[in-house]
Tab-separated table of C-alpha atoms in Angstrom:
chain	number	residue	atom	x	y	z
J	16	UNK	CA	0.000	0.000	0.000
J	17	UNK	CA	1.533	3.268	-1.143
J	18	UNK	CA	0.417	6.851	-0.689
J	19	UNK	CA	2.544	9.982	-1.027
J	20	UNK	CA	5.782	8.070	-0.769
J	21	UNK	CA	4.663	6.033	2.259
J	22	UNK	CA	4.418	2.261	2.209
J	23	UNK	CA	3.080	0.216	5.077
J	24	UNK	CA	4.598	-3.214	5.473
J	25	UNK	CA	2.131	-5.686	4.027
J	26	UNK	CA	2.955	-8.920	2.194
J	27	UNK	CA	2.019	-8.879	-1.470
J	28	UNK	CA	-1.223	-10.867	-1.452
J	29	UNK	CA	-1.475	-13.334	-4.275
J	30	UNK	CA	2.030	-12.650	-5.543
J	31	UNK	CA	4.173	-15.389	-7.040
J	32	UNK	CA	6.553	-15.206	-4.112
J	33	UNK	CA	3.788	-15.416	-1.560
J	34	UNK	CA	1.866	-18.295	-3.076
J	35	UNK	CA	4.705	-20.391	-4.475
J	36	UNK	CA	7.832	-19.550	-2.540
J	37	UNK	CA	6.618	-18.811	0.955
J	38	UNK	CA	7.421	-22.293	2.215
J	39	UNK	CA	10.955	-22.326	0.799
J	40	UNK	CA	12.032	-18.699	1.245
J	41	UNK	CA	10.065	-16.974	3.965
J	42	UNK	CA	10.706	-19.694	6.514
J	43	UNK	CA	14.349	-18.578	6.729
J	44	UNK	CA	15.012	-16.327	9.722
J	45	UNK	CA	18.436	-14.670	9.741
J	46	UNK	CA	19.416	-13.583	13.251
J	47	UNK	CA	22.825	-12.083	12.462
J	48	UNK	CA	23.359	-8.582	13.921
J	49	UNK	CA	23.486	-7.103	10.435
J	50	UNK	CA	19.808	-8.032	10.020
J	51	UNK	CA	18.672	-7.433	13.608
J	52	UNK	CA	16.678	-4.401	12.496
J	53	UNK	CA	14.204	-6.695	10.767
J	54	UNK	CA	13.187	-8.037	14.199
J	55	UNK	CA	12.525	-11.545	12.945
J	56	UNK	CA	10.509	-10.548	9.880
J	57	UNK	CA	11.598	-11.651	6.425
J	58	UNK	CA	12.817	-9.264	3.693
J	59	UNK	CA	9.796	-10.045	1.532
J	60	UNK	CA	7.470	-9.175	4.413
J	61	UNK	CA	9.356	-5.980	5.165
J	62	UNK	CA	10.291	-4.638	1.747
J	63	UNK	CA	8.551	-6.759	-0.887
J	64	UNK	CA	6.415	-3.835	-2.068
J	65	UNK	CA	9.394	-1.614	-2.883
J	66	UNK	CA	10.602	-1.112	-6.450
J	67	UNK	CA	14.127	-2.488	-6.749
J	68	UNK	CA	16.950	-1.822	-6.534
J	69	UNK	CA	16.445	0.328	-3.458
J	70	UNK	CA	18.291	1.433	-0.353
J	71	UNK	CA	16.536	1.318	3.023
J	72	UNK	CA	17.943	3.268	5.976
J	73	UNK	CA	16.868	1.930	9.367
J	74	UNK	CA	16.029	4.685	11.871
J	75	UNK	CA	15.994	2.300	14.796
J	76	UNK	CA	19.516	1.061	14.090
J	77	UNK	CA	20.811	4.627	13.814
J	78	UNK	CA	19.321	5.382	17.233
J	79	UNK	CA	20.932	2.243	18.610
J	80	UNK	CA	24.347	3.268	17.271
J	81	UNK	CA	23.886	6.829	18.465
J	82	UNK	CA	23.211	5.674	22.005
J	83	UNK	CA	26.406	3.606	22.044
J	84	UNK	CA	28.462	6.567	20.818
J	85	UNK	CA	26.795	8.927	23.289
J	86	UNK	CA	27.724	6.618	26.160
J	87	UNK	CA	31.403	6.980	25.173
J	88	UNK	CA	31.006	10.762	25.152
J	89	UNK	CA	29.355	10.689	28.570
J	90	UNK	CA	31.987	8.439	30.120
J	91	UNK	CA	35.029	10.269	28.761
J	92	UNK	CA	34.123	13.815	27.768
J	93	UNK	CA	35.430	13.210	24.259
J	94	UNK	CA	33.652	14.551	21.197
J	95	UNK	CA	32.491	12.315	18.356
J	96	UNK	CA	31.899	13.509	14.811
J	97	UNK	CA	30.108	11.916	11.867
J	98	UNK	CA	32.546	11.246	9.022
J	99	UNK	CA	30.285	12.174	6.124
J	100	UNK	CA	32.429	10.302	3.588
J	101	UNK	CA	30.817	7.100	4.883
J	102	UNK	CA	27.274	8.306	5.528
J	103	UNK	CA	25.871	11.610	4.327
J	104	UNK	CA	22.119	10.996	4.142
J	105	UNK	CA	21.212	14.304	5.696
J	106	UNK	CA	17.557	13.436	6.285
J	107	UNK	CA	18.907	11.580	9.318
J	108	UNK	CA	21.157	14.377	10.614
J	109	UNK	CA	18.491	15.665	13.041
J	110	UNK	CA	18.359	12.161	14.556
J	111	UNK	CA	22.146	11.875	14.767
J	112	UNK	CA	22.571	15.353	16.189
J	113	UNK	CA	20.910	14.076	19.373
J	114	UNK	CA	24.058	12.054	20.016
J	115	UNK	CA	26.986	13.501	18.060
J	116	UNK	CA	29.130	16.600	18.431
J	117	UNK	CA	29.121	17.498	14.755
J	118	UNK	CA	30.409	16.433	11.359
J	119	UNK	CA	33.727	15.767	9.658
J	120	UNK	CA	34.103	16.774	6.024
J	121	UNK	CA	36.558	15.943	3.269
J	122	UNK	CA	36.129	19.230	1.434
J	123	UNK	CA	33.915	22.211	0.717
J	124	UNK	CA	30.680	20.485	-0.223
J	125	UNK	CA	30.630	18.137	2.766
J	126	UNK	CA	31.533	21.042	5.062
J	127	UNK	CA	28.592	23.029	3.740
J	128	UNK	CA	26.282	20.017	4.073
J	129	UNK	CA	27.294	19.493	7.692
J	130	UNK	CA	26.909	23.155	8.562
J	131	UNK	CA	23.500	23.450	6.910
J	132	UNK	CA	21.985	20.104	7.882
J	133	UNK	CA	23.396	19.791	11.405
J	134	UNK	CA	23.249	23.447	12.460
J	135	UNK	CA	24.801	24.493	15.731
J	136	UNK	CA	27.222	21.551	15.715
J	137	UNK	CA	30.948	21.515	14.998
J	138	UNK	CA	32.255	21.232	11.439
J	139	UNK	CA	35.747	19.757	11.015
J	140	UNK	CA	37.466	19.502	7.648
J	141	UNK	CA	40.416	17.498	6.406
J	142	UNK	CA	41.543	17.385	2.778
J	143	UNK	CA	44.759	16.042	1.300
J	144	UNK	CA	45.165	19.393	-0.499
J	145	UNK	CA	42.943	22.490	-0.484
J	146	UNK	CA	42.144	24.694	-3.489
J	147	UNK	CA	42.886	28.417	-3.389
J	148	UNK	CA	39.550	29.281	-4.980
J	149	UNK	CA	37.535	27.435	-2.309
J	150	UNK	CA	39.176	28.578	0.902
J	151	UNK	CA	37.180	31.763	1.499
J	152	UNK	CA	33.908	29.841	1.215
J	153	UNK	CA	35.268	26.983	3.313
J	154	UNK	CA	36.095	29.442	6.089
J	155	UNK	CA	32.370	30.233	6.304
J	156	UNK	CA	31.494	26.679	7.318
J	157	UNK	CA	34.492	25.174	9.124
J	158	UNK	CA	35.263	25.351	12.829
J	159	UNK	CA	38.397	23.198	12.506
J	160	UNK	CA	40.628	22.796	9.452
J	161	UNK	CA	43.306	20.106	9.363
J	162	UNK	CA	46.143	20.390	6.862
J	163	UNK	CA	47.874	17.403	5.329
J	164	UNK	CA	51.303	18.923	4.743
J	165	UNK	CA	53.626	21.557	6.105
J	166	UNK	CA	53.413	23.310	2.740
J	167	UNK	CA	49.632	23.689	3.011
J	168	UNK	CA	49.948	24.824	6.622
J	169	UNK	CA	52.343	27.554	5.477
J	170	UNK	CA	50.043	28.530	2.628
J	171	UNK	CA	46.698	28.741	4.428
J	172	UNK	CA	47.372	28.526	8.166
J	173	UNK	CA	47.660	32.218	9.022
J	174	UNK	CA	44.642	33.180	6.943
J	175	UNK	CA	42.524	30.452	8.538
J	176	UNK	CA	43.703	31.455	11.993
J	177	UNK	CA	42.712	35.055	11.288
J	178	UNK	CA	39.182	33.792	10.564
J	179	UNK	CA	38.991	32.279	14.059
J	180	UNK	CA	39.328	28.708	12.850
J	181	UNK	CA	41.064	26.072	14.947
J	182	UNK	CA	44.064	24.740	13.020
J	183	UNK	CA	45.409	21.195	12.953
J	184	UNK	CA	48.035	19.175	11.123
J	185	UNK	CA	47.650	15.533	10.165
J	186	UNK	CA	50.497	13.319	11.305
J	187	UNK	CA	51.521	9.905	10.052
J	188	UNK	CA	52.786	7.712	12.925
J	189	UNK	CA	54.004	5.133	10.385
J	190	UNK	CA	52.365	2.376	12.388
J	191	UNK	CA	50.308	0.096	10.173
J	192	UNK	CA	47.837	-2.201	11.932
J	193	UNK	CA	45.995	-3.344	8.802
J	194	UNK	CA	46.549	-6.396	6.652
J	195	UNK	CA	45.408	-6.853	3.081
J	196	UNK	CA	43.679	-3.524	2.512
J	197	UNK	CA	46.505	-1.225	1.421
J	198	UNK	CA	44.083	1.013	-0.460
J	199	UNK	CA	42.577	1.944	2.932
J	200	UNK	CA	45.824	2.029	4.911
J	201	UNK	CA	47.054	5.601	5.496
J	202	UNK	CA	50.250	4.182	6.995
J	203	UNK	CA	51.126	2.075	3.966
J	204	UNK	CA	54.607	2.645	2.582
J	205	UNK	CA	54.676	5.782	0.445
J	206	UNK	CA	51.339	7.056	1.755
J	207	UNK	CA	50.467	10.625	0.794
J	208	UNK	CA	48.521	11.157	4.014
J	209	UNK	CA	50.026	12.882	7.020
J	210	UNK	CA	53.360	14.317	8.107
J	211	UNK	CA	55.913	11.773	9.283
J	212	UNK	CA	58.286	12.548	12.129
J	213	UNK	CA	61.142	12.824	9.625
J	214	UNK	CA	59.271	15.470	7.626
J	215	UNK	CA	58.254	17.275	10.828
J	216	UNK	CA	61.878	17.543	11.944
J	217	UNK	CA	62.951	18.773	8.528
J	218	UNK	CA	60.186	21.280	7.716
J	219	UNK	CA	58.487	22.489	10.901
J	220	UNK	CA	59.664	25.449	12.959
J	221	UNK	CA	58.479	27.325	16.019
J	222	UNK	CA	56.392	29.809	14.048
J	223	UNK	CA	54.458	27.038	12.298
J	224	UNK	CA	54.056	24.980	15.460
J	225	UNK	CA	52.606	27.997	17.243
J	226	UNK	CA	49.831	28.147	14.608
J	227	UNK	CA	48.608	24.696	15.570
J	228	UNK	CA	45.782	23.983	17.989
J	229	UNK	CA	45.803	20.233	17.450
J	230	UNK	CA	47.120	17.138	15.741
J	231	UNK	CA	45.142	14.605	13.753
J	232	UNK	CA	45.824	10.990	12.884
J	233	UNK	CA	43.662	8.495	11.051
J	234	UNK	CA	45.170	5.045	10.602
J	235	UNK	CA	42.368	2.529	11.204
J	236	UNK	CA	39.705	0.868	9.060
J	237	UNK	CA	36.975	-1.273	10.653
J	238	UNK	CA	39.252	-2.058	13.595
J	239	UNK	CA	39.027	-2.626	17.322
J	240	UNK	CA	40.461	-0.651	20.215
J	241	UNK	CA	43.556	-2.846	20.535
J	242	UNK	CA	44.801	-1.455	17.210
J	243	UNK	CA	44.121	2.061	18.443
J	244	UNK	CA	46.216	1.308	21.518
J	245	UNK	CA	49.152	0.236	19.349
J	246	UNK	CA	48.749	3.348	17.217
J	247	UNK	CA	48.498	5.692	20.181
J	248	UNK	CA	51.744	4.295	21.548
J	249	UNK	CA	53.427	5.122	18.227
J	250	UNK	CA	51.906	8.609	18.262
J	251	UNK	CA	53.158	9.205	21.773
J	252	UNK	CA	56.648	8.005	20.868
J	253	UNK	CA	56.864	10.205	17.797
J	254	UNK	CA	54.809	13.265	18.687
J	255	UNK	CA	54.144	13.182	22.442
J	256	UNK	CA	56.396	16.162	23.114
J	257	UNK	CA	54.303	18.208	20.673
J	258	UNK	CA	50.934	17.062	22.009
J	259	UNK	CA	51.684	18.674	25.352
J	260	UNK	CA	51.394	22.012	23.522
J	261	UNK	CA	48.104	21.198	21.764
J	262	UNK	CA	44.481	21.919	22.678
J	263	UNK	CA	43.068	18.856	20.978
J	264	UNK	CA	43.924	15.493	19.437
J	265	UNK	CA	41.741	13.995	16.710
J	266	UNK	CA	42.117	10.200	16.596
J	267	UNK	CA	40.334	9.953	13.262
J	268	UNK	CA	37.971	7.221	12.172
J	269	UNK	CA	38.009	3.508	11.491
J	270	UNK	CA	36.867	2.735	15.053
J	271	UNK	CA	34.141	0.051	14.826
J	272	UNK	CA	32.682	1.208	18.136
J	273	UNK	CA	29.133	-0.022	17.561
J	274	UNK	CA	30.159	-3.536	16.535
J	275	UNK	CA	29.058	-6.125	19.078
J	276	UNK	CA	32.579	-7.312	19.918
J	277	UNK	CA	34.179	-3.859	20.102
J	278	UNK	CA	36.170	-3.233	23.287
J	279	UNK	CA	34.542	-0.010	24.482
J	280	UNK	CA	36.218	-0.025	27.950
J	281	UNK	CA	39.614	-0.100	26.227
J	282	UNK	CA	38.630	2.794	23.966
J	283	UNK	CA	37.444	4.845	26.918
J	284	UNK	CA	40.635	4.114	28.811
J	285	UNK	CA	42.729	5.333	25.870
J	286	UNK	CA	40.696	8.512	25.507
J	287	UNK	CA	40.985	9.309	29.206
J	288	UNK	CA	44.710	8.558	29.141
J	289	UNK	CA	45.325	10.987	26.265
J	290	UNK	CA	43.202	13.743	27.781
J	291	UNK	CA	44.915	13.484	31.144
J	292	UNK	CA	48.431	12.938	29.763
J	293	UNK	CA	48.435	15.974	27.477
J	294	UNK	CA	45.597	18.058	28.959
J	295	UNK	CA	43.658	18.284	25.712
J	296	UNK	CA	40.324	17.493	24.101
J	297	UNK	CA	40.035	14.190	22.229
J	298	UNK	CA	37.955	13.895	19.059
J	299	UNK	CA	36.887	10.765	17.209
J	300	UNK	CA	35.379	10.864	13.736
J	301	UNK	CA	33.923	7.434	12.896
J	302	UNK	CA	31.848	6.972	9.779
J	303	UNK	CA	30.935	3.305	9.693
J	304	UNK	CA	30.245	3.107	13.432
J	305	UNK	CA	27.531	5.739	13.109
J	306	UNK	CA	25.535	3.812	10.508
J	307	UNK	CA	26.850	0.259	10.999
J	308	UNK	CA	24.124	-2.280	10.170
J	309	UNK	CA	21.854	0.707	9.625
J	310	UNK	CA	20.714	0.013	6.092
J	311	UNK	CA	19.937	-2.478	3.366
J	312	UNK	CA	19.969	-2.773	-0.402
J	313	UNK	CA	17.042	-4.635	-1.884
J	314	UNK	CA	17.379	-6.312	-5.286
J	315	UNK	CA	15.603	-8.844	-7.457
J	316	UNK	CA	16.854	-11.581	-9.739
J	317	UNK	CA	16.452	-10.673	-13.409
J	318	UNK	CA	17.814	-13.848	-14.935
J	319	UNK	CA	19.739	-17.031	-14.132
J	320	UNK	CA	22.387	-18.225	-16.587
J	321	UNK	CA	25.018	-20.934	-16.561
J	322	UNK	CA	28.626	-21.063	-17.771
J	323	UNK	CA	30.043	-24.571	-17.396
J	324	UNK	CA	29.492	-25.500	-13.736
J	325	UNK	CA	28.882	-21.912	-12.566
J	326	UNK	CA	25.291	-20.789	-12.020
J	327	UNK	CA	25.005	-17.008	-12.275
J	328	UNK	CA	22.093	-14.906	-11.039
J	329	UNK	CA	21.962	-11.502	-12.691
J	330	UNK	CA	20.386	-8.910	-10.400
J	331	UNK	CA	18.958	-5.455	-10.970
J	332	UNK	CA	21.571	-4.180	-8.478
J	333	UNK	CA	25.162	-3.618	-9.547
J	334	UNK	CA	28.365	-3.921	-7.530
J	335	UNK	CA	30.045	-1.355	-9.771
J	336	UNK	CA	27.230	1.181	-9.533
J	337	UNK	CA	25.390	0.603	-6.279
J	338	UNK	CA	27.962	-0.864	-3.870
J	339	UNK	CA	31.370	0.125	-5.306
J	340	UNK	CA	33.277	-0.826	-2.144
J	341	UNK	CA	32.545	-4.469	-3.025
J	342	UNK	CA	34.990	-4.083	-5.912
J	343	UNK	CA	37.240	-1.407	-4.453
J	344	UNK	CA	38.015	-2.864	-1.044
J	345	UNK	CA	37.161	-5.689	-2.022
J	346	UNK	CA	34.682	-7.552	0.190
J	347	UNK	CA	31.580	-9.743	-0.017
J	348	UNK	CA	28.508	-8.168	1.583
J	349	UNK	CA	26.121	-10.240	3.705
J	350	UNK	CA	22.845	-11.386	2.174
J	351	UNK	CA	19.859	-12.344	4.276
J	352	UNK	CA	19.559	-16.097	4.731
J	353	UNK	CA	22.684	-17.180	2.902
J	354	UNK	CA	24.595	-18.324	5.984
J	355	UNK	CA	21.743	-19.686	8.086
J	356	UNK	CA	20.088	-21.829	5.418
J	357	UNK	CA	20.012	-25.499	6.395
J	358	UNK	CA	21.039	-26.695	2.949
J	359	UNK	CA	23.450	-24.643	0.888
J	360	UNK	CA	23.744	-26.954	-2.076
J	361	UNK	CA	22.517	-24.207	-4.403
J	362	UNK	CA	25.546	-22.043	-5.147
J	363	UNK	CA	25.149	-18.900	-7.248
J	364	UNK	CA	27.462	-16.201	-8.440
J	365	UNK	CA	25.550	-12.958	-7.995
J	366	UNK	CA	26.308	-10.317	-10.591
J	367	UNK	CA	25.058	-6.966	-11.818
J	368	UNK	CA	23.434	-6.084	-15.147
J	369	UNK	CA	26.175	-3.796	-16.506
J	370	UNK	CA	28.599	-4.567	-19.330
J	371	UNK	CA	31.555	-4.688	-16.923
J	372	UNK	CA	32.761	-8.290	-16.840
J	373	UNK	CA	33.871	-7.837	-13.241
J	374	UNK	CA	30.500	-6.542	-12.026
J	375	UNK	CA	30.331	-9.496	-9.656
J	376	UNK	CA	29.172	-9.336	-6.048
J	377	UNK	CA	30.298	-12.798	-5.001
J	378	UNK	CA	29.428	-16.483	-4.722
J	379	UNK	CA	26.690	-17.403	-2.240
J	380	UNK	CA	25.001	-20.575	-1.035
J	381	UNK	CA	21.200	-20.781	-0.802
J	382	UNK	CA	18.862	-23.416	0.567
J	383	UNK	CA	16.682	-23.044	-2.527
J	384	UNK	CA	17.209	-22.536	-6.223
J	385	UNK	CA	17.047	-18.912	-7.356
J	386	UNK	CA	14.447	-17.894	-9.889
J	387	UNK	CA	13.579	-14.743	-11.780
J	388	UNK	CA	11.810	-12.319	-9.442
J	389	UNK	CA	13.362	-13.551	-6.198
J	390	UNK	CA	13.969	-10.761	-3.684
J	391	UNK	CA	17.435	-10.548	-2.081
J	392	UNK	CA	18.455	-8.268	0.746
J	393	UNK	CA	22.032	-7.098	1.230
J	394	UNK	CA	22.982	-5.965	4.729
J	395	UNK	CA	25.085	-3.089	6.092
J	396	UNK	CA	24.362	-0.949	3.054
J	397	UNK	CA	23.913	2.437	4.732
J	398	UNK	CA	27.659	3.082	4.598
J	399	UNK	CA	29.803	3.835	1.537
J	400	UNK	CA	26.854	3.169	-0.772
J	401	UNK	CA	24.483	6.083	-1.365
J	402	UNK	CA	27.416	8.502	-1.060
J	403	UNK	CA	29.548	6.577	-3.601
J	404	UNK	CA	27.091	5.199	-6.134
J	405	UNK	CA	27.129	6.187	-9.795
J	406	UNK	CA	25.257	5.912	-13.093
J	407	UNK	CA	27.797	3.953	-15.138
J	408	UNK	CA	26.138	2.285	-18.149
J	409	UNK	CA	23.114	4.481	-17.568
J	410	UNK	CA	22.161	2.515	-14.464
J	411	UNK	CA	19.399	4.358	-12.568
J	412	UNK	CA	20.196	5.475	-9.047
J	413	UNK	CA	18.280	3.331	-6.531
J	414	UNK	CA	15.791	5.322	-4.539
J	415	UNK	CA	16.387	5.750	-0.824
J	416	UNK	CA	13.745	4.819	1.735
J	417	UNK	CA	13.512	5.346	5.471
J	418	UNK	CA	12.328	2.524	7.703
J	419	UNK	CA	10.879	4.413	10.650
J	420	UNK	CA	10.831	3.065	14.182
J	421	UNK	CA	7.057	2.710	13.867
J	422	UNK	CA	7.469	0.450	10.842
J	423	UNK	CA	6.546	2.815	8.028
J	424	UNK	CA	8.575	3.046	4.837
J	425	UNK	CA	9.034	6.628	3.667
J	426	UNK	CA	10.403	7.418	0.224
J	427	UNK	CA	13.163	10.041	0.481
J	428	UNK	CA	14.235	10.348	-3.159
J	429	UNK	CA	12.680	10.161	-6.618
J	430	UNK	CA	15.607	9.570	-8.959
J	431	UNK	CA	15.093	9.321	-12.693
J	432	UNK	CA	16.546	10.017	-16.113
J	433	UNK	CA	17.296	13.667	-15.299
J	434	UNK	CA	19.703	12.616	-12.550
J	435	UNK	CA	21.681	10.611	-15.102
J	436	UNK	CA	21.447	13.144	-17.931
J	437	UNK	CA	22.235	16.283	-15.934
J	438	UNK	CA	25.672	14.969	-14.926
J	439	UNK	CA	26.797	14.687	-18.532
J	440	UNK	CA	26.013	18.061	-20.050
J	441	UNK	CA	23.843	21.143	-20.008
J	442	UNK	CA	20.083	20.924	-20.037
J	443	UNK	CA	19.869	24.347	-21.710
J	444	UNK	CA	21.386	25.515	-24.949
J	445	UNK	CA	24.424	27.697	-24.245
J	446	UNK	CA	25.828	30.410	-26.423
J	447	UNK	CA	29.150	29.371	-27.915
J	448	UNK	CA	32.103	31.002	-26.213
């Protein structure tokens, strides 16, 4: 039932899936945390009326994550920011502002979004290199600006300071705690991110140091507090003598704080240690932790083909277009029911509809054979999805829906051809220059 972009959760009476497949599909109950927001209901029951592909953002899960983050703030006095690079669906900023201290931006547009959609909260900005022609506008939105190099600090630091902005410099402690994801490792050999101790000793002087209010490091990706502890030890060894002169320390993102097995007492101990040791304010800027397990991507099977022994289900959702981290990181996203099925003799390679040969999501086991029209639900799709998707091959952008705590589904977007076409040229005829 749909009215004005609102759908109430009702099974599709008389549908093929309801009458034929209910016994073999809807009996599966997936209790993994990534699907806990469904509260025991099946994807077809919850989202079967939605046109696919579609994103669904779960309000209840965002509240749950917000409460966990707020407890860390309460226990330590730290400040926690939303890293908008992971989640920038601003319809939910009023909800998140109940718990968070503000937003972190990677440039001008995100800074403006944070300032406008989470008013009254802090706006922090870090960019690997800032543009001259954007700085004056950036100064209007930013409370904190972190520079990536001594050169950029020299170039913009005094002007930013004159605007009343708190100035920071990103450091690179050269302490890698990741394995296998070099593309996301800021401490990888030859990284462009952050000032190493060697560069600090060679290029910094007293005048530049006196401009700084804080230091920033970001070295983690989906990691626990034990890796932060190792990193903080490296930071203290390399930059501890400088931190005693700072007003704040930003420990960046990559902290999986809202994951069930995350060691929150360890995190709080590290925050309190830093604040007491150097008499400063600690900031964290997680992205994933804010919206972890807070969204889904619904898709349907368009066709099933076979190449030798490989059975391939082609979906209306694309890895390349709708979940690019699957190819970039790479990783295999969870799908409802694929790990809890009693019999996983039906193995399918799930792939997108684009012309890219590598538009493959992964191989999955099902307890039933897939057929055209089957509904599949990918989990943990609030992060690095809607903010990274694209229209390659003319793929339509999936619409975004809100699953409210009361169980309603509210349509937040109405994407169409214009959203594809307007990115590629002018809608109006321009005079030749």
